[in-house]
Backbone as ProteinMPNN parsed JSONL, in Angstrom:
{"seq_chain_A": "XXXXXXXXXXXXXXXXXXXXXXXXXXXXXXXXXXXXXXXXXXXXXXXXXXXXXXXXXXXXXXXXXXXXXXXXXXXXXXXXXXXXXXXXXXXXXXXXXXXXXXXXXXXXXXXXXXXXXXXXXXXXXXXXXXXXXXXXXXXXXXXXXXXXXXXXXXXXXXXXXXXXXXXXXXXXXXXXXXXXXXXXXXXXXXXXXXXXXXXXXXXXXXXXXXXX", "coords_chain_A": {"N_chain_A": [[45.741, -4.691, 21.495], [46.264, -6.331, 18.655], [44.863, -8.806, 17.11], [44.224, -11.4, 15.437], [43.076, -14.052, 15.118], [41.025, -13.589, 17.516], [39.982, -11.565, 17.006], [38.325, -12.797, 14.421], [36.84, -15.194, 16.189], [35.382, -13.824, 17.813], [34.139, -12.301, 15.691], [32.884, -14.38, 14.883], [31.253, -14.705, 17.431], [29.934, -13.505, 17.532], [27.661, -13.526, 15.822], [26.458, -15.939, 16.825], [23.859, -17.795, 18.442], [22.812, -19.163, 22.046], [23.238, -21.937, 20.796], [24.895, -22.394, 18.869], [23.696, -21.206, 16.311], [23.512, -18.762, 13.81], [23.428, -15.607, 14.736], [23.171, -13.07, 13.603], [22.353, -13.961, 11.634], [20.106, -15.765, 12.274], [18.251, -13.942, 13.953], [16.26, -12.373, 12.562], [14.769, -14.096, 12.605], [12.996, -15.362, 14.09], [11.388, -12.896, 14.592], [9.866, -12.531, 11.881], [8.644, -15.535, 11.804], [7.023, -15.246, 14.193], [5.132, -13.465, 12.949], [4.632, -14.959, 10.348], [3.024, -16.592, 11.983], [1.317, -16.091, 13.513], [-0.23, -14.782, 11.516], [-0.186, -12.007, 10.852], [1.403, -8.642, 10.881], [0.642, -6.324, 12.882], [1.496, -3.724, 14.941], [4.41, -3.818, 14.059], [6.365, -1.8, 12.289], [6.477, -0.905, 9.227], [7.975, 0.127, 7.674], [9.973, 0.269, 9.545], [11.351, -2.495, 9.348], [11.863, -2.2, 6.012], [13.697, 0.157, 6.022], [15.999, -0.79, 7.651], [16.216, -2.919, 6.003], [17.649, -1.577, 3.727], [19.561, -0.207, 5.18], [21.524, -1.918, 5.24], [22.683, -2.532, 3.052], [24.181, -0.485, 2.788], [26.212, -0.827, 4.843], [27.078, -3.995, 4.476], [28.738, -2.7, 2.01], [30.409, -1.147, 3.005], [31.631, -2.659, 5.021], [32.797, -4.42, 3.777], [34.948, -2.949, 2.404], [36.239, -2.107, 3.717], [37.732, -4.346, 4.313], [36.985, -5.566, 6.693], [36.218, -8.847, 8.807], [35.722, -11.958, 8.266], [33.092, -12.856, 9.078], [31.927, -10.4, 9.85], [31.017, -9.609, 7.445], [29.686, -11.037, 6.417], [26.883, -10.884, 7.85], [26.081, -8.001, 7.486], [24.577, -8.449, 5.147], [23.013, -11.339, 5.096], [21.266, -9.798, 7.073], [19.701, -7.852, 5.904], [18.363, -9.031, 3.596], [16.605, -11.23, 5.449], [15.2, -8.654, 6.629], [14.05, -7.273, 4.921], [12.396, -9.719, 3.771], [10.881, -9.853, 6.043], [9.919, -7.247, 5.399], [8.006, -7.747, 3.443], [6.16, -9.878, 4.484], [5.343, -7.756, 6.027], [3.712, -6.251, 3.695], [2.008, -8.121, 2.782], [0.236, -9.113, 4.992], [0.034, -6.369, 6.552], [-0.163, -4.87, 4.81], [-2.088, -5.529, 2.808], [-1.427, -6.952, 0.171], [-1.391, -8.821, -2.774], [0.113, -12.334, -2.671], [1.764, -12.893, -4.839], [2.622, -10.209, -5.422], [3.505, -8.94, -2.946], [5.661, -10.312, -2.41], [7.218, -10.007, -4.985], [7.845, -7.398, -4.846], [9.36, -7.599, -2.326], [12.181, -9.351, -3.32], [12.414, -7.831, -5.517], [13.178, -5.138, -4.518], [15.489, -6.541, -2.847], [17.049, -7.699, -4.691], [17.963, -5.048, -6.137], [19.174, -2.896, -3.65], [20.735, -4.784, -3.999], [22.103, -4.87, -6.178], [23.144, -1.465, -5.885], [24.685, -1.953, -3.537], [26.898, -3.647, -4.85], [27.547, -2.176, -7.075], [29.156, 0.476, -5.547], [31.538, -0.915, -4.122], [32.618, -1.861, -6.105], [32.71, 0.806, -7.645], [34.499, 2.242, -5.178], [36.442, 0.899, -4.826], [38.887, 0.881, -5.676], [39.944, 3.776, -5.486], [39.528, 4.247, -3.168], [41.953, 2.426, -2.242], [42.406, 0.579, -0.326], [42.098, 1.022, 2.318], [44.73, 3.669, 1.913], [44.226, 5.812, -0.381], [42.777, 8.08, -2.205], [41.554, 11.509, -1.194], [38.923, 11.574, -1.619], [38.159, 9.072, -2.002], [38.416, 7.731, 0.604], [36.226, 9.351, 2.026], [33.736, 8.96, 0.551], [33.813, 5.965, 1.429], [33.39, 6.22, 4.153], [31.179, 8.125, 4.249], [29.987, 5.618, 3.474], [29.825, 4.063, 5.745], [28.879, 6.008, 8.155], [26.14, 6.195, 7.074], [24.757, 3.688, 7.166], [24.679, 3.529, 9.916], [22.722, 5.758, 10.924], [20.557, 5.11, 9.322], [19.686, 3.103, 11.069], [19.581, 4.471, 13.191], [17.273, 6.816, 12.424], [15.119, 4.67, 11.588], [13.679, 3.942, 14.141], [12.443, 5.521, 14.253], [9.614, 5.359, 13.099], [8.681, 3.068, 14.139], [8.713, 3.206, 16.92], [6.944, 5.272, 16.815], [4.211, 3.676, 16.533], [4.375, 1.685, 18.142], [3.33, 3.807, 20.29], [1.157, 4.9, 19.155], [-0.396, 2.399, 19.387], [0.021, 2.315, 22.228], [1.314, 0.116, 23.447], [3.324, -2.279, 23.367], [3.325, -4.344, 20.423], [3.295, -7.114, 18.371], [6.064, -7.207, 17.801], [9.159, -9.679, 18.052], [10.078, -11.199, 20.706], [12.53, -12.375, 21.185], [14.092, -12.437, 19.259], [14.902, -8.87, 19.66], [16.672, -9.795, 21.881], [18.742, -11.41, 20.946], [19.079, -9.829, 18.477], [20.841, -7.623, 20.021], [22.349, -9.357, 21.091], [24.183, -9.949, 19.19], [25.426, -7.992, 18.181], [26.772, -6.816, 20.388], [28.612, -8.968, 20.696], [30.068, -8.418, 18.177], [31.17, -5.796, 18.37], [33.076, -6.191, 20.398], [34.664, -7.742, 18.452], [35.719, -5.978, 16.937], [37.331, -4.591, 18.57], [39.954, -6.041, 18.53], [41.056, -5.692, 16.348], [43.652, -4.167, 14.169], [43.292, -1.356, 13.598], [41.422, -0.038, 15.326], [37.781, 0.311, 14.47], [35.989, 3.32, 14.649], [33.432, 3.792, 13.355], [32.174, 1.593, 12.384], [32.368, 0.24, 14.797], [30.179, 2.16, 15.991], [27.667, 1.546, 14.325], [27.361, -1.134, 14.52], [26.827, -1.277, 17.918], [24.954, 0.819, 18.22], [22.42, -1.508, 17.854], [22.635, -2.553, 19.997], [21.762, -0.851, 21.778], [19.159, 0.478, 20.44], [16.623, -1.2, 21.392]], "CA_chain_A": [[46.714, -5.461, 20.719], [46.033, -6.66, 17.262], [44.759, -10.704, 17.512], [43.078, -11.857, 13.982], [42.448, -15.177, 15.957], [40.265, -13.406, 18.618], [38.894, -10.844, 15.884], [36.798, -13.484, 13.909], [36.236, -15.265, 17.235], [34.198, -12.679, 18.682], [33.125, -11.425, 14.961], [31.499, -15.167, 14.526], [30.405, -15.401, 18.453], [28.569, -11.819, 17.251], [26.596, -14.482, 14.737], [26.094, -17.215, 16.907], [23.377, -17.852, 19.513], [24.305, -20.426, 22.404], [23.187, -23.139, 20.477], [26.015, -22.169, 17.785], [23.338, -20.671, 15.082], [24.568, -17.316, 13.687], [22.965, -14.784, 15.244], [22.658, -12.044, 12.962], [21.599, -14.574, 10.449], [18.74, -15.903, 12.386], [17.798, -12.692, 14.094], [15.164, -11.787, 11.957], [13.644, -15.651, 12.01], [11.469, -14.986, 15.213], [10.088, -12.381, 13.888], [9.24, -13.588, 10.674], [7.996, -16.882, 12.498], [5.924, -14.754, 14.701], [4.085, -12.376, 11.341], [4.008, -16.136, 9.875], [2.219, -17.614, 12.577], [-0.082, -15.167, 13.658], [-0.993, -14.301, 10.014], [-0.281, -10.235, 11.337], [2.058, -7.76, 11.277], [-0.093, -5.034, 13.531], [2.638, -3.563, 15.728], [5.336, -4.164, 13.46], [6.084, -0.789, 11.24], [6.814, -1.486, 7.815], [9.106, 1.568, 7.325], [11.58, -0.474, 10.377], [12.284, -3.238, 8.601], [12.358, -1.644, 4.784], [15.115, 0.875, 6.527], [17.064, -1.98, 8.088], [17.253, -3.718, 4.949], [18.093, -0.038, 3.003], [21.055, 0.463, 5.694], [22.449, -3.57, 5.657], [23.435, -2.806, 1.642], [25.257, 0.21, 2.945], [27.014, -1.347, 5.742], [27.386, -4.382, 3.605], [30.011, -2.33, 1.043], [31.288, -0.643, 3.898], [32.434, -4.038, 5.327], [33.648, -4.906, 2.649], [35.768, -2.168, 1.632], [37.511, -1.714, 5.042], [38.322, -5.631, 4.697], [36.886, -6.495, 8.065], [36.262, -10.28, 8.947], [34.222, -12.718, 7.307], [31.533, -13.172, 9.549], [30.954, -9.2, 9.871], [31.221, -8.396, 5.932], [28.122, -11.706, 6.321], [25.982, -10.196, 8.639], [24.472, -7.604, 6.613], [24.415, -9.538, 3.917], [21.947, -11.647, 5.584], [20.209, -9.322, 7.878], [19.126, -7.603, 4.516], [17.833, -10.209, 3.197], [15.838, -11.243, 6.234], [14.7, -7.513, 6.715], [13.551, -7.728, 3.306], [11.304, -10.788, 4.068], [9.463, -9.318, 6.954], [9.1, -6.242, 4.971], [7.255, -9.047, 2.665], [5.057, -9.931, 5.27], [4.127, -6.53, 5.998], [2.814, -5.893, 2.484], [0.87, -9.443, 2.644], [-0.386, -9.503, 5.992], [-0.717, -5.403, 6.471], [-0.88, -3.888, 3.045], [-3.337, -6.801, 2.162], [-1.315, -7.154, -0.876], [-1.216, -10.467, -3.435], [1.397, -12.96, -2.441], [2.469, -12.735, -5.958], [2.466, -8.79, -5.446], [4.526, -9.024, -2.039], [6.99, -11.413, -3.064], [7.994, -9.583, -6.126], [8.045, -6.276, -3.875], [10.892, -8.045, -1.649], [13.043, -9.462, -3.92], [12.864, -6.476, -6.623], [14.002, -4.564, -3.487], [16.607, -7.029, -2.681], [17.828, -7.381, -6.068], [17.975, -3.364, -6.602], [20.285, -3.499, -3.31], [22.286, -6.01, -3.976], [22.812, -3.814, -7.339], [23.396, -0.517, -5.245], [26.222, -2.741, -3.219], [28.064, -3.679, -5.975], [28.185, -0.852, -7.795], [29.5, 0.776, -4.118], [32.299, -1.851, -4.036], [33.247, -1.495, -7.613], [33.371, 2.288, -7.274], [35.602, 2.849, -4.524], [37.648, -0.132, -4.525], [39.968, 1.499, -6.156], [40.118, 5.32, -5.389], [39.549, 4.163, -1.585], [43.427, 1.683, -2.376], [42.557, -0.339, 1.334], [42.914, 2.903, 3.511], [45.642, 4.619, 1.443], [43.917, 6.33, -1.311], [42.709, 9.438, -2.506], [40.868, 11.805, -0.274], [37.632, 11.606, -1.917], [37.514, 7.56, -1.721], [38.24, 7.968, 1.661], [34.846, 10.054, 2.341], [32.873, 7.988, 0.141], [33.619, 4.944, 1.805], [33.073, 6.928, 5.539], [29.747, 8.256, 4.161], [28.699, 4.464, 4.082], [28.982, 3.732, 7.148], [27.718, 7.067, 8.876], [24.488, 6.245, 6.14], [24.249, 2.921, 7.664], [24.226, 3.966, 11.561], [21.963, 7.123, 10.584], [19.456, 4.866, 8.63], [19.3, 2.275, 11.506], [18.387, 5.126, 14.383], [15.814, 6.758, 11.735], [14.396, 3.506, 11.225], [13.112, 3.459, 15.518], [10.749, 6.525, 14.536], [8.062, 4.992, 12.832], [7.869, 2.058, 15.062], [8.028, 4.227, 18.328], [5.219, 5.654, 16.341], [3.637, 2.633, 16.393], [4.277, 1.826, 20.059], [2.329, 5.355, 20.906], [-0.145, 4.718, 18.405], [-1.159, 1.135, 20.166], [-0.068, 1.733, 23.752], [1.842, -1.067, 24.152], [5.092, -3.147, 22.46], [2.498, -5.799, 20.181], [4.127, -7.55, 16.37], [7.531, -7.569, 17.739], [9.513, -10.491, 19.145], [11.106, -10.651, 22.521], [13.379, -13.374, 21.113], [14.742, -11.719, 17.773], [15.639, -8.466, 19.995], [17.604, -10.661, 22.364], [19.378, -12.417, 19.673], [19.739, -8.688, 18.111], [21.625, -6.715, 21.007], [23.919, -9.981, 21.526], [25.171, -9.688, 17.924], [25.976, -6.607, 18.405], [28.239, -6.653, 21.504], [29.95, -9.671, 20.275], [30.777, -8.077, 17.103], [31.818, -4.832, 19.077], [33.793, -6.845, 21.149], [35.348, -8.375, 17.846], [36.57, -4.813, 16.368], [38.254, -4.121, 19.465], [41.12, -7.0, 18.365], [41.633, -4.932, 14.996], [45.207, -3.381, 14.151], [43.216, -0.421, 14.029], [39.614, 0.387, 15.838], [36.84, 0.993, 13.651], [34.865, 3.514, 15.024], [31.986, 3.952, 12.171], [31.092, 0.2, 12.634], [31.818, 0.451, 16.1], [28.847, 2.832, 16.114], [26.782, 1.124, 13.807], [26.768, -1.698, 16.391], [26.749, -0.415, 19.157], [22.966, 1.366, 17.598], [22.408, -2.412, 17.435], [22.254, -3.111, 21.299], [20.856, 0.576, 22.242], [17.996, 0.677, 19.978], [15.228, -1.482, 21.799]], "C_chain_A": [[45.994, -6.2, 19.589], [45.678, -8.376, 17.61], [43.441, -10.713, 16.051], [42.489, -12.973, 14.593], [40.803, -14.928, 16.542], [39.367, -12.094, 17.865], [37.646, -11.428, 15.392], [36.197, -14.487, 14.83], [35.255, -15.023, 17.354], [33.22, -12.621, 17.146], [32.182, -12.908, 14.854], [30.806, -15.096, 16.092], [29.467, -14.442, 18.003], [27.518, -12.425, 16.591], [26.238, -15.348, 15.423], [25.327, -17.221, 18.105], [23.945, -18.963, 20.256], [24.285, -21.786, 21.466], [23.951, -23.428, 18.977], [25.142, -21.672, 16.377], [24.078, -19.422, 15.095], [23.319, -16.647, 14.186], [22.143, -13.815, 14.725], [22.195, -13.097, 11.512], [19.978, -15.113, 10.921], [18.147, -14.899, 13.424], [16.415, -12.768, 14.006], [13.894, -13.124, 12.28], [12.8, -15.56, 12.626], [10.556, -14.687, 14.867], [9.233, -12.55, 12.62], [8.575, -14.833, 10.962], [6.616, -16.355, 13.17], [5.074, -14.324, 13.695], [3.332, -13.889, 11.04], [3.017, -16.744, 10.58], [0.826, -17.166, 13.119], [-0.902, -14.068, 12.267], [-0.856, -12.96, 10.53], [1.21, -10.004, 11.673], [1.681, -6.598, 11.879], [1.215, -4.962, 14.661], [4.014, -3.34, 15.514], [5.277, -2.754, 12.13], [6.99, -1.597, 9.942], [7.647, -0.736, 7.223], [10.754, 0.619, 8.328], [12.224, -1.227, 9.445], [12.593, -2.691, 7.105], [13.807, -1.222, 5.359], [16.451, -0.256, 7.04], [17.659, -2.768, 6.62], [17.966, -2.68, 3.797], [19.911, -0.509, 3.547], [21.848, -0.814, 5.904], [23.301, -3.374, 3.831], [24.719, -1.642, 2.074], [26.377, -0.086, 4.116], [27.995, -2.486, 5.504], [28.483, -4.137, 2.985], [30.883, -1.852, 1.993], [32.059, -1.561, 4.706], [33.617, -4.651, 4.8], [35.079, -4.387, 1.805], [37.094, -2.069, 2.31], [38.021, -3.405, 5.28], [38.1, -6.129, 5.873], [36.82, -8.373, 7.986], [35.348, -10.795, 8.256], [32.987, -12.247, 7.824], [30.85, -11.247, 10.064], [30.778, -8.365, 8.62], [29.538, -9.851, 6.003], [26.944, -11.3, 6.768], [25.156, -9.119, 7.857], [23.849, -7.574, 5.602], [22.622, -10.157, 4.098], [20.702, -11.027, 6.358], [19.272, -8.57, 7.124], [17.892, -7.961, 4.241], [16.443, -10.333, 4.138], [14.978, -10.334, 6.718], [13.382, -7.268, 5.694], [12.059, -8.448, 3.452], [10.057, -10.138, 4.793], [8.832, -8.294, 6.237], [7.774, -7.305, 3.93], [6.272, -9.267, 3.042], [3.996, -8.994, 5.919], [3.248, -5.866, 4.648], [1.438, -7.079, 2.299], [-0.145, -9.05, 3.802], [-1.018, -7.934, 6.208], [-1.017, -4.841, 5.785], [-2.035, -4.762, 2.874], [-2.509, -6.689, 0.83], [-1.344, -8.492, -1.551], [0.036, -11.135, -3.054], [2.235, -12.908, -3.454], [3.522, -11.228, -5.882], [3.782, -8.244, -4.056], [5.307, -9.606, -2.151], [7.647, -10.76, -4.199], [8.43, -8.055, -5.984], [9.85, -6.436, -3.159], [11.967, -8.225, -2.227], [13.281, -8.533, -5.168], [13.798, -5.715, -5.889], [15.411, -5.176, -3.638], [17.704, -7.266, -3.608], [18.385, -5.555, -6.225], [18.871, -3.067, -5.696], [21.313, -3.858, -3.214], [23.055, -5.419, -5.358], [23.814, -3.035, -6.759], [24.82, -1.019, -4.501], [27.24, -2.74, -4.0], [28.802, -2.811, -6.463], [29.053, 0.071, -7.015], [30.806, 0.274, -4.049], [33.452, -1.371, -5.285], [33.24, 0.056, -7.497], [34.573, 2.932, -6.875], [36.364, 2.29, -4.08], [38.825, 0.273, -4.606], [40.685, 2.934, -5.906], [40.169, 5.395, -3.725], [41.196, 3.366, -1.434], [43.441, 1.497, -1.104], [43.361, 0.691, 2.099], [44.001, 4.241, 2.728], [45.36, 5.044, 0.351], [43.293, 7.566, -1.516], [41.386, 9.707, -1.266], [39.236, 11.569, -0.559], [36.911, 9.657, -1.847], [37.391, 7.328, -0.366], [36.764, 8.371, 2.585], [34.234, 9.223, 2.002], [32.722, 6.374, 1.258], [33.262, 4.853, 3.848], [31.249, 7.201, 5.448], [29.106, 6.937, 3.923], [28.56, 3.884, 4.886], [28.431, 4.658, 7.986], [26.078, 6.832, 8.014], [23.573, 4.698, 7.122], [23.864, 2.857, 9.167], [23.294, 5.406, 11.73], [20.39, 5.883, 10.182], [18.915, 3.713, 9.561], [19.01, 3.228, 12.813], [17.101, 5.732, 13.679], [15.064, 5.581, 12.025], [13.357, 3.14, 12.78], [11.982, 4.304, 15.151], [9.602, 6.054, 14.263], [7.537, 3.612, 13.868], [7.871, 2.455, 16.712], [6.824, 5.069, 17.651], [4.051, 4.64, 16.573], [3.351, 2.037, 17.684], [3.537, 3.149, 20.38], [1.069, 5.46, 20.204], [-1.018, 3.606, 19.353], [-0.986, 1.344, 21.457], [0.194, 1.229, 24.243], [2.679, -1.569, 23.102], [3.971, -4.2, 21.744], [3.323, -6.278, 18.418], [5.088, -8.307, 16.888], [7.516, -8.631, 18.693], [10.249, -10.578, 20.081], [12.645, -11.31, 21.586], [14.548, -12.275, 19.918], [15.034, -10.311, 18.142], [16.827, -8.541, 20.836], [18.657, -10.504, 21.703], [20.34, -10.707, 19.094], [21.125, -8.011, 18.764], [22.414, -7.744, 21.266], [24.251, -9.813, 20.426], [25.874, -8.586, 17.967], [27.114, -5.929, 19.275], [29.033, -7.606, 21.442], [30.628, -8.888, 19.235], [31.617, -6.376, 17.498], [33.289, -5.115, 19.968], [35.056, -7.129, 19.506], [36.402, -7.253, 17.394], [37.222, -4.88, 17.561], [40.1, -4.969, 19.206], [41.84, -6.693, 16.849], [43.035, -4.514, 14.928], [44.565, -2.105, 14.461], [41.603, -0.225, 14.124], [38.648, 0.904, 14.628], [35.77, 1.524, 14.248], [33.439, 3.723, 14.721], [31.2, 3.038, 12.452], [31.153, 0.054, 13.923], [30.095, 1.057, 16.783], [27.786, 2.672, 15.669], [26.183, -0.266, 14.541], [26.747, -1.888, 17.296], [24.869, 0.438, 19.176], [22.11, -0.021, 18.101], [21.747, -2.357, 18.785], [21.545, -2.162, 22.07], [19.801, 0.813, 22.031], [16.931, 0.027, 20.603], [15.122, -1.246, 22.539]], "O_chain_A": [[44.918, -6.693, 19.928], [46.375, -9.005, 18.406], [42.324, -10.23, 15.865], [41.26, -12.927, 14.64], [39.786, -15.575, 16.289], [38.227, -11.782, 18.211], [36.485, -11.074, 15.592], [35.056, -14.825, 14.517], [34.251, -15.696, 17.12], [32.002, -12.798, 17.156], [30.959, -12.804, 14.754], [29.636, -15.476, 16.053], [28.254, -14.621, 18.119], [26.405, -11.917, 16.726], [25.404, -15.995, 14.789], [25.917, -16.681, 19.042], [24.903, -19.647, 19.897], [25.233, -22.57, 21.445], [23.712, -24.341, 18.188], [25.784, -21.709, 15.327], [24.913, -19.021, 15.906], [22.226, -17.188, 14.017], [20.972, -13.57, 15.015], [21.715, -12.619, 10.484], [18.954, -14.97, 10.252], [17.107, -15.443, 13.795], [15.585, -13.07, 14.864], [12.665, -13.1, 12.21], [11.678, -15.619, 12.124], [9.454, -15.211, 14.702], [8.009, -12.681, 12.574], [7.78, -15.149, 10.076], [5.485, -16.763, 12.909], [4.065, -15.025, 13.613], [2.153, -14.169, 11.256], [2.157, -17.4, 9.991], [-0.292, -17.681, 13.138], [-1.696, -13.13, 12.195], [-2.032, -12.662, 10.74], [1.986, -10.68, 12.347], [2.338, -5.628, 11.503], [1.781, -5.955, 15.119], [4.772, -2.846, 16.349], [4.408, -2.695, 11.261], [7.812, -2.511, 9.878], [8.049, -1.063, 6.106], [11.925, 0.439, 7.993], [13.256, -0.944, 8.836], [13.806, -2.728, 6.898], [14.822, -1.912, 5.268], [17.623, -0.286, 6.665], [18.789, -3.074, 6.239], [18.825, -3.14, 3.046], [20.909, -0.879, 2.927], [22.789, -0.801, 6.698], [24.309, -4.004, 3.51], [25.905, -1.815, 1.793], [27.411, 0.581, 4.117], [29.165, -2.476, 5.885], [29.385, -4.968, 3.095], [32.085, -2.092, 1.88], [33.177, -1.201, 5.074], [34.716, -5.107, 5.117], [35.867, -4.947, 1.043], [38.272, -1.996, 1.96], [38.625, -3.706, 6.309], [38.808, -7.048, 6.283], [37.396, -9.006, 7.1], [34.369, -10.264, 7.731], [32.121, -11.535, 7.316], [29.723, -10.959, 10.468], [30.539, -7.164, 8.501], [28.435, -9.463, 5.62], [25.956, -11.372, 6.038], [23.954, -9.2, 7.603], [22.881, -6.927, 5.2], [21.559, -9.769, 3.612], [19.549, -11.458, 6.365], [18.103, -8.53, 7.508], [16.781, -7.491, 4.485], [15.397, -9.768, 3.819], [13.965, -10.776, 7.26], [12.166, -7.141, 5.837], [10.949, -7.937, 3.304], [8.888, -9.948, 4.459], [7.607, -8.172, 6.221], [6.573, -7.164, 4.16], [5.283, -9.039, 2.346], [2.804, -9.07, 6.215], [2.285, -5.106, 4.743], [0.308, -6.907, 1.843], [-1.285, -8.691, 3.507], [-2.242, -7.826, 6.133], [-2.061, -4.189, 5.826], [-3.099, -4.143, 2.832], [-3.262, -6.053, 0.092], [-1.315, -9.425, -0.748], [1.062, -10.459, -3.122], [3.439, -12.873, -3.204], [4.717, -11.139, -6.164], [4.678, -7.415, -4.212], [6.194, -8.923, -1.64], [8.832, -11.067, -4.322], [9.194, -7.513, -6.784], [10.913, -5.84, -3.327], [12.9, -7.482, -1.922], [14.366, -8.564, -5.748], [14.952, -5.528, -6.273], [16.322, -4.659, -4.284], [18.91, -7.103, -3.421], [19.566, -5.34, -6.498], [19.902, -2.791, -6.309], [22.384, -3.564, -2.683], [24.266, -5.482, -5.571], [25.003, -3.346, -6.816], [25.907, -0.547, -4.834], [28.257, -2.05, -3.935], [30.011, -2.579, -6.451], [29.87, 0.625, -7.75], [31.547, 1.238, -3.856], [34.551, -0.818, -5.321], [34.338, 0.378, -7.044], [35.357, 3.675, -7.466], [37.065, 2.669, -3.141], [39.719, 0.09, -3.78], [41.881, 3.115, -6.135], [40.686, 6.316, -3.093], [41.767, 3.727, -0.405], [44.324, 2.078, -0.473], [44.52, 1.017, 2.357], [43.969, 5.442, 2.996], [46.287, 4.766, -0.41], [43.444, 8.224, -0.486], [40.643, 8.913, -0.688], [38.45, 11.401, 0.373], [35.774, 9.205, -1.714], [36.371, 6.758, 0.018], [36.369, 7.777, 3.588], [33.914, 8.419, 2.878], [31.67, 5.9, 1.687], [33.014, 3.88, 4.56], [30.36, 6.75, 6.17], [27.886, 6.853, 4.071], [27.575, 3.182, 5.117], [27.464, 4.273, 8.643], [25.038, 7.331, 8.445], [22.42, 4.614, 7.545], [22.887, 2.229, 9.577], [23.317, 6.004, 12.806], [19.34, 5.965, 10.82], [17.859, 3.195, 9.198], [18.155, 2.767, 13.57], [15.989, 5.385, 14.077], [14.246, 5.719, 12.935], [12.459, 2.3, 12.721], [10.826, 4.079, 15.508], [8.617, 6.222, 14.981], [6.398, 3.293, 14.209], [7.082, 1.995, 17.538], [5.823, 5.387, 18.293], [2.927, 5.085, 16.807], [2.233, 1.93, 18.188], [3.008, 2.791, 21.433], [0.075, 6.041, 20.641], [-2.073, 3.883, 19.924], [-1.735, 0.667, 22.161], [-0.127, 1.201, 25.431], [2.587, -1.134, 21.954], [3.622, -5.056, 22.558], [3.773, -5.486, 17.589], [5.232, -9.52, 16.739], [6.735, -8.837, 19.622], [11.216, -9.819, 20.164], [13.658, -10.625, 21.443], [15.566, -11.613, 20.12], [15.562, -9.819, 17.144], [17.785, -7.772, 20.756], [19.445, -9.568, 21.835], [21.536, -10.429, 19.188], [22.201, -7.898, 18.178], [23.465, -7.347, 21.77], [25.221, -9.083, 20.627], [27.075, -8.526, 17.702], [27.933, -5.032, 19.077], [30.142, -7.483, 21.962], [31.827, -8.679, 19.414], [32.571, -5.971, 16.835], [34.267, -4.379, 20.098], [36.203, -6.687, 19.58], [37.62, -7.43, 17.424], [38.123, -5.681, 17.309], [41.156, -4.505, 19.638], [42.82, -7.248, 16.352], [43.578, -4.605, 16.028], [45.006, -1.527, 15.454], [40.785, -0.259, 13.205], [38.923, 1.905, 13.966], [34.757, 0.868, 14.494], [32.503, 3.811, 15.516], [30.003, 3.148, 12.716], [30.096, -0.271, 14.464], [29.283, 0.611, 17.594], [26.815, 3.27, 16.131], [25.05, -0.475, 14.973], [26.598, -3.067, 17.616], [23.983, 0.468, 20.029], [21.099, 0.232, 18.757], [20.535, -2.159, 18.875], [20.774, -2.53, 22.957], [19.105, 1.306, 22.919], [15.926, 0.717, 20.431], [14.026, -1.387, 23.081]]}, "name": "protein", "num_of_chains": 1, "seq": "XXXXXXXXXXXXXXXXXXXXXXXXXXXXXXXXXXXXXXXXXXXXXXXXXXXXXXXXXXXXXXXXXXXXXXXXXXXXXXXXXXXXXXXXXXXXXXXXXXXXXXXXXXXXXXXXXXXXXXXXXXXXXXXXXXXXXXXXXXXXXXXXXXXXXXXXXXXXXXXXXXXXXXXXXXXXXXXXXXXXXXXXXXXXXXXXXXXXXXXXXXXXXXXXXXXX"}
């Protein structure tokens, strides 16, 4: 049964740890806390997070297009972003690159992105007419969310590479996959209160709580 109430409910509990932060906003912070604190990203592939923040612009428009709820057109907004960062830290800490040099890496990215979005948005706003529009906006706006649940199971290979390379789980944080896999089944939980099921983002998180 249809409940908008119990929609953005769930889609913010999907953001919020218990202590009411958002979830998929601070996610990433662990790990980024951890890189920060132990000056190292060894363990941590640098291909994961790039890809994560790749498939958050396409999930992003795809949010956006299908009019879901606030707090799940925010989510990969931010998780982006935050993706972004760590990739940041893997150019500093494992590329050895200049802080100048990694910093202008991230946000070129994130800018370039946040382009790619837009332009995404503005595209098929119109030719997609909020579900009832031509067949080809239709696809388009399907192919971004199959791109975004495609580019977030890719994204396990290189760091199960990485786990088989070392022998053992070392970079990553316990906390920030936690945090991950509950966003994910709240906001699963939240589609379910839709007029009509979305199974694309269903599946995109749903990846979310499967992947670690």
């Amino acid at each position: 049964m249809p409940n908008s109430v119990a929609e953005n409910v769930l889609g913010t509990a999907g953001t919020c740890t218990d202590t009411g932060t958002v979830c998929w906003t601070v996610q990433l912070i662990p790990q980024v806390w951890k890189s920060w604190r132990t000056k190292s990203t060894d363990g941590l592939s640098h291909w994961l997070v790039l890809m994560w923040g790749v498939s958050a612009a396409f999930l992003g428009s795809y949010a956006i297009l299908l009019d879901l709820n606030i707090p799940l057109v925010v989510q990969p907004q931010l998780f982006g972003c935050l993706a972004l960062v760590s990739w940041g830290q893997c150019q500093y800490y494992g590329e050895r690159r200049t802080p100048r040099a990694a910093s202008l890496m991230a946000l070129g990215t994130m800018f370039l992105l946040g382009g790619f979005e837009a332009a995404m948005v503005f595209a098929l706003r119109r030719p997609y007419g909020a579900g009832a529009g031509t067949e080809a906006g239709k696809r388009g706006v399907q192919f971004l969310g199959i791109a975004s649940a495609v580019l977030i199971s890719l994204a396990l290979i290189p760091q199960y590479f990485e786990i088989w390379r070392l022998k053992e789980v070392a970079g990553i944080s316990i906390t920030f996959m936690l945090v991950d896999a509950l966003g994910g089944v709240f906001s699963d939980l939240s589609l379910a209160f839709k007029q009509k099921f979305d199974v694309i983002a269903a599946v995109a998180y749903t990846l979310v709580v499967v992947r670690p």
